[in-house]
Amino acid sequence: MTALICVNVLLTVVLLATLFVTWRLTRQVRQLFKEVAPAGALTGSKGPQPGDNCPSGPFRLLNGAAFSPVRKGGTTLLLFVSATCPVSRKIIPIAQDFCRKEHVDLVFAGDDAPEVQQRFVQQSGIKTDCFINDPTIGRVLEVDKLPAAFLLSSEGVILSRGLVNSREHLESLLNAWESGFTTVQDYITHRKRQKIQAA
């Protein structure tokens, strides 16, 4: 009987110790998530920057029509992709879902041969009236890596830009614009300075 009581007491102590350790670990993990900065879209220093006007065009769409970044309506996400880039193929459905949920117009851009682009848009489920097939726009925006994204206002002003390969990167373009900073990294740096000044 005495041995059974001792075992029960020991088990209770072990259980309480386990609960305490779990509680401490949970607090540490929460603190870690607060300290770890979110990964934003990588923004290059080349080419037009947020606040600059996007070249007005017009640029040639795959269906033969013309596209101008200055258009009525809300914001537009201009996403540069390529049929030969596996990351581009991965980001296309993510971008389509993201823009649909965020009510952002989505326009793709590339500069491959028209027949290559036609096969590419068919395979990827992209409409030909939402695909700029014109090398000029990539040159004037100085796009040198893919997939590159530009968030544009209805007046054709670049709100934010960066290389994107995940939904988090796409969200960072919106977050950077909504926060009033050109990039998420600038926002994080600002927050860190505020914490240091407050300490």
XYZ file of C-alpha atoms in Angstrom:
199
model
C 0.000 0.000 0.000
C 2.790 2.387 0.982
C 4.652 1.571 -2.268
C 1.510 2.361 -4.306
C 1.168 5.758 -2.610
C 4.850 6.527 -3.260
C 4.477 5.590 -6.941
C 1.384 7.827 -7.270
C 3.159 10.748 -5.611
C 6.178 10.247 -7.866
C 3.986 10.125 -10.983
C 2.202 13.302 -9.878
C 5.523 15.070 -9.384
C 6.752 13.913 -12.819
C 3.479 15.060 -14.434
C 3.671 18.489 -12.779
C 7.326 18.831 -13.818
C 6.390 17.918 -17.405
C 3.596 20.507 -17.446
C 5.976 23.156 -16.110
C 8.636 22.351 -18.739
C 5.994 22.394 -21.519
C 4.730 25.792 -20.329
C 8.279 27.202 -20.309
C 9.010 25.823 -23.780
C 5.784 27.320 -25.141
C 6.770 30.732 -23.792
C 10.248 30.425 -25.313
C 8.860 29.433 -28.733
C 6.423 32.374 -28.683
C 9.273 34.722 -27.829
C 11.354 33.226 -30.644
C 8.595 33.834 -33.203
C 8.387 37.458 -32.073
C 12.122 37.903 -32.573
C 12.440 36.101 -35.920
C 11.786 38.547 -38.758
C 9.370 37.521 -41.487
C 11.007 36.731 -44.820
C 10.007 39.432 -47.246
C 10.477 39.580 -50.991
C 14.090 40.405 -51.838
C 14.279 43.880 -53.356
C 17.125 44.790 -55.688
C 18.652 48.238 -56.032
C 18.629 48.172 -59.847
C 15.836 49.700 -61.881
C 12.798 51.767 -60.867
C 12.048 51.701 -57.140
C 8.805 52.042 -55.124
C 7.426 55.534 -55.651
C 8.663 55.695 -59.258
C 6.329 55.534 -62.221
C 6.177 52.296 -64.159
C 6.924 52.860 -67.867
C 3.612 53.697 -69.495
C 3.963 51.501 -72.573
C 1.722 50.412 -74.189
C 3.090 46.871 -74.174
C 1.977 43.980 -76.369
C -0.252 41.305 -74.822
C -0.153 37.724 -76.057
C -3.608 38.115 -77.647
C -2.338 41.068 -79.721
C -3.956 43.826 -77.653
C -2.057 46.592 -75.851
C -1.480 46.872 -72.106
C -0.786 50.043 -70.152
C 0.161 50.052 -66.439
C -2.048 53.135 -66.047
C -5.513 51.616 -65.820
C -8.758 52.222 -63.995
C -9.485 50.112 -60.959
C -7.421 48.932 -58.040
C -3.878 47.674 -57.708
C -2.185 45.382 -60.200
C 0.432 42.712 -59.565
C 2.821 42.466 -62.509
C 4.590 39.094 -62.306
C 7.517 38.217 -64.590
C 7.692 34.482 -65.330
C 9.271 32.114 -67.839
C 8.358 28.715 -69.268
C 11.894 27.505 -68.545
C 11.869 28.575 -64.872
C 10.552 25.879 -62.471
C 10.030 28.457 -59.706
C 7.829 30.466 -62.081
C 5.634 27.419 -62.664
C 5.336 26.939 -58.909
C 4.430 30.572 -58.118
C 1.754 30.986 -60.842
C -1.117 29.134 -59.057
C -0.057 30.693 -55.731
C -0.185 34.183 -57.271
C -3.557 33.497 -58.904
C -5.080 32.385 -55.600
C -3.442 35.250 -53.688
C -4.666 37.953 -56.108
C -8.175 36.513 -56.180
C -8.421 36.622 -52.369
C -6.790 40.056 -52.066
C -8.800 41.572 -54.977
C -5.660 42.502 -56.895
C -5.490 42.367 -60.704
C -2.844 39.913 -61.920
C -0.880 40.408 -65.131
C 1.994 38.144 -66.177
C 4.961 39.165 -68.321
C 7.649 37.381 -70.285
C 9.686 37.621 -73.464
C 9.857 34.127 -74.994
C 8.824 33.357 -78.567
C 5.031 33.663 -79.079
C 4.570 29.932 -79.772
C 6.456 29.056 -76.575
C 4.305 31.499 -74.603
C 1.093 30.118 -76.114
C 1.958 26.603 -74.906
C 3.069 27.995 -71.554
C -0.160 29.901 -70.849
C -2.270 26.907 -71.896
C -0.365 24.598 -69.561
C -0.448 27.134 -66.703
C -4.091 28.213 -67.020
C -3.236 31.839 -67.833
C -5.474 33.947 -70.092
C -3.778 35.430 -73.159
C -5.247 38.865 -72.345
C -3.402 38.776 -68.995
C 0.064 38.015 -70.377
C 2.461 40.666 -71.679
C 4.778 39.114 -74.260
C 7.072 42.066 -74.801
C 10.812 42.245 -73.956
C 10.646 46.033 -73.597
C 8.895 46.092 -70.220
C 11.448 43.727 -68.677
C 14.317 45.857 -69.964
C 12.953 49.180 -68.716
C 12.148 47.685 -65.300
C 15.621 46.042 -65.317
C 14.336 42.578 -64.432
C 17.343 40.249 -64.290
C 16.014 37.411 -62.098
C 12.730 35.503 -62.004
C 10.066 35.414 -60.753
C 10.024 39.170 -60.177
C 6.896 41.001 -59.004
C 5.842 44.646 -59.116
C 2.786 45.935 -57.256
C 1.348 48.871 -59.234
C -1.254 51.497 -58.353
C -4.050 52.420 -60.773
C -1.912 55.446 -61.786
C 0.997 53.173 -62.739
C 3.128 54.004 -59.688
C 5.307 51.187 -58.313
C 4.065 50.527 -54.772
C 6.487 47.700 -53.976
C 8.678 45.198 -55.801
C 10.786 42.107 -55.237
C 11.697 38.549 -56.129
C 8.939 36.159 -55.064
C 8.836 32.384 -54.703
C 6.175 31.893 -52.013
C 2.855 33.267 -50.802
C 4.684 34.913 -47.908
C 6.751 36.923 -50.383
C 3.612 38.061 -52.216
C 2.015 39.084 -48.915
C 5.158 41.045 -48.029
C 4.642 43.243 -51.110
C 1.191 44.241 -49.824
C 2.457 44.607 -46.246
C 5.320 46.855 -47.332
C 2.942 49.128 -49.249
C 0.271 49.224 -46.516
C 2.846 49.971 -43.809
C 4.206 52.945 -45.764
C 7.659 51.399 -46.157
C 9.238 50.418 -49.468
C 10.141 46.922 -48.240
C 9.307 44.635 -45.332
C 12.992 44.761 -44.374
C 12.753 48.555 -43.934
C 9.700 48.085 -41.729
C 11.515 45.512 -39.546
C 14.539 47.811 -39.196
C 12.218 50.663 -38.161
C 10.538 48.462 -35.514
C 13.924 47.415 -34.098
C 14.999 51.065 -33.816
C 11.769 51.885 -32.002
C 12.400 49.072 -29.496
C 15.967 50.271 -28.874
C 14.793 53.873 -28.339
C 12.019 52.731 -25.992
C 14.427 50.604 -23.909
